Amino acid sequence: MFVEPYMTKNYNNLSEEMIDLMLNFATEDIACVIRSLKTNIERQGFTFDQNSKYILQKVVLVEEAELHEELFDFLLEKVEYADSEDAKMVARLYRDTIKLMASLNL
């Protein structure tokens, strides 16, 4: 699929509209978006730029338990390197996802 190489190469220049389009293309393989996200977070020195924050807020991993666990293991492992706002964002996203999973009985 073209989504992962395109996003990884153009990550810093993607508009929110383009990210939304990429997320729509990747509905069957959201893992490719997560891999691109992780690559960019590593490149940014384990901080979240605007695109990373936007993707983290838009991606729903409720039915992807393994991918959810992999992403949050990565984020929580690296959060000590991130500023406090990034740490708060990771904690909030994790909490919100767990609440949503519980409400859906997953």
GROMACS .gro file of N, CA and C in nm, residues 9-54:
model
  138
    9LYS      N    1   0.754   0.972   0.398
    9LYS     CA    2   0.836   1.065   0.319
    9LYS      C    3   0.789   1.209   0.335
   10ASN      N    4   0.659   1.231   0.341
   10ASN     CA    5   0.602   1.367   0.339
   10ASN      C    6   0.544   1.410   0.474
   11TYR      N    7   0.576   1.341   0.578
   11TYR     CA    8   0.510   1.357   0.708
   11TYR      C    9   0.499   1.502   0.754
   12ASN      N   10   0.607   1.574   0.750
   12ASN     CA   11   0.609   1.711   0.803
   12ASN      C   12   0.530   1.809   0.717
   13ASN      N   13   0.501   1.772   0.594
   13ASN     CA   14   0.430   1.861   0.504
   13ASN      C   15   0.283   1.825   0.484
   14LEU      N   16   0.235   1.723   0.554
   14LEU     CA   17   0.096   1.680   0.537
   14LEU      C   18   0.000   1.777   0.605
   15SER      N   19  -0.104   1.812   0.533
   15SER     CA   20  -0.211   1.892   0.593
   15SER      C   21  -0.305   1.798   0.667
   16GLU      N   22  -0.390   1.854   0.752
   16GLU     CA   23  -0.488   1.771   0.822
   16GLU      C   24  -0.581   1.702   0.722
   17GLU      N   25  -0.615   1.770   0.614
   17GLU     CA   26  -0.701   1.711   0.511
   17GLU      C   27  -0.633   1.591   0.446
   18MET      N   28  -0.502   1.603   0.420
   18MET     CA   29  -0.428   1.492   0.359
   18MET      C   30  -0.416   1.376   0.458
   19ILE      N   31  -0.395   1.407   0.585
   19ILE     CA   32  -0.390   1.301   0.686
   19ILE      C   33  -0.523   1.228   0.692
   20ASP      N   34  -0.633   1.303   0.689
   20ASP     CA   35  -0.765   1.240   0.689
   20ASP      C   36  -0.781   1.148   0.568
   21LEU      N   37  -0.734   1.193   0.453
   21LEU     CA   38  -0.742   1.112   0.332
   21LEU      C   39  -0.660   0.984   0.347
   22MET      N   40  -0.540   0.997   0.401
   22MET     CA   41  -0.455   0.880   0.423
   22MET      C   42  -0.520   0.782   0.522
   23LEU      N   43  -0.582   0.837   0.625
   23LEU     CA   44  -0.652   0.751   0.722
   23LEU      C   45  -0.768   0.678   0.655
   24ASN      N   46  -0.837   0.743   0.565
   24ASN     CA   47  -0.946   0.678   0.491
   24ASN      C   48  -0.892   0.567   0.401
   25PHE      N   49  -0.781   0.591   0.334
   25PHE     CA   50  -0.721   0.489   0.249
   25PHE      C   51  -0.673   0.370   0.331
   26ALA      N   52  -0.631   0.395   0.453
   26ALA     CA   53  -0.569   0.291   0.535
   26ALA      C   54  -0.665   0.221   0.631
   27THR      N   55  -0.793   0.233   0.610
   27THR     CA   56  -0.888   0.174   0.705
   27THR      C   57  -0.867   0.024   0.722
   28GLU      N   58  -0.826  -0.045   0.618
   28GLU     CA   59  -0.804  -0.190   0.628
   28GLU      C   60  -0.666  -0.224   0.684
   29ASP      N   61  -0.575  -0.128   0.684
   29ASP     CA   62  -0.440  -0.153   0.735
   29ASP      C   63  -0.390  -0.030   0.810
   30ILE      N   64  -0.456   0.000   0.921
   30ILE     CA   65  -0.421   0.118   0.999
   30ILE      C   66  -0.280   0.106   1.058
   31ALA      N   67  -0.228  -0.015   1.063
   31ALA     CA   68  -0.092  -0.036   1.115
   31ALA      C   69   0.011   0.042   1.033
   32CYS      N   70  -0.013   0.061   0.903
   32CYS     CA   71   0.082   0.136   0.821
   32CYS      C   72   0.089   0.282   0.867
   33VAL      N   73  -0.022   0.339   0.910
   33VAL     CA   74  -0.023   0.476   0.962
   33VAL      C   75   0.053   0.481   1.094
   34ILE      N   76   0.032   0.381   1.179
   34ILE     CA   77   0.100   0.376   1.309
   34ILE      C   78   0.250   0.362   1.291
   35ARG      N   79   0.293   0.281   1.195
   35ARG     CA   80   0.438   0.268   1.168
   35ARG      C   81   0.497   0.402   1.124
   36SER      N   82   0.427   0.474   1.038
   36SER     CA   83   0.473   0.605   0.994
   36SER      C   84   0.477   0.703   1.111
   37LEU      N   85   0.376   0.699   1.194
   37LEU     CA   86   0.371   0.783   1.314
   37LEU      C   87   0.491   0.756   1.404
   38LYS      N   88   0.518   0.629   1.432
   38LYS     CA   89   0.629   0.593   1.519
   38LYS      C   90   0.763   0.638   1.460
   39THR      N   91   0.779   0.619   1.329
   39THR     CA   92   0.903   0.663   1.262
   39THR      C   93   0.922   0.813   1.280
   40ASN      N   94   0.816   0.889   1.262
   40ASN     CA   95   0.827   1.034   1.276
   40ASN      C   96   0.856   1.075   1.420
   41ILE      N   97   0.791   1.012   1.516
   41ILE     CA   98   0.817   1.046   1.657
   41ILE      C   99   0.963   1.021   1.690
   42GLU      N  100   1.019   0.911   1.639
   42GLU     CA  101   1.161   0.883   1.662
   42GLU      C  102   1.247   0.991   1.597
   43ARG      N  103   1.214   1.030   1.473
   43ARG     CA  104   1.289   1.135   1.402
   43ARG      C  105   1.284   1.269   1.475
   44GLN      N  106   1.171   1.297   1.539
   44GLN     CA  107   1.151   1.425   1.609
   44GLN      C  108   1.213   1.425   1.749
   45GLY      N  109   1.286   1.321   1.783
   45GLY     CA  110   1.348   1.316   1.915
   45GLY      C  111   1.247   1.282   2.024
   46PHE      N  112   1.149   1.199   1.986
   46PHE     CA  113   1.047   1.151   2.080
   46PHE      C  114   0.960   1.263   2.136
   47THR      N  115   0.932   1.359   2.050
   47THR     CA  116   0.832   1.461   2.082
   47THR      C  117   0.725   1.454   1.974
   48PHE      N  118   0.613   1.515   2.002
   48PHE     CA  119   0.500   1.509   1.910
   48PHE      C  120   0.483   1.642   1.839
   49ASP      N  121   0.498   1.640   1.707
   49ASP     CA  122   0.468   1.759   1.631
   49ASP      C  123   0.317   1.765   1.607
   50GLN      N  124   0.272   1.868   1.537
   50GLN     CA  125   0.127   1.885   1.516
   50GLN      C  126   0.066   1.766   1.443
   51ASN      N  127   0.136   1.713   1.343
   51ASN     CA  128   0.082   1.598   1.270
   51ASN      C  129   0.071   1.475   1.358
   52SER      N  130   0.169   1.453   1.443
   52SER     CA  131   0.163   1.337   1.534
   52SER      C  132   0.046   1.351   1.630
   53LYS      N  133   0.029   1.470   1.683
   53LYS     CA  134  -0.084   1.493   1.774
   53LYS      C  135  -0.217   1.472   1.702
   54TYR      N  136  -0.226   1.520   1.581
   54TYR     CA  137  -0.350   1.507   1.504
   54TYR      C  138  -0.380   1.360   1.477
   0.00000   0.00000   0.00000
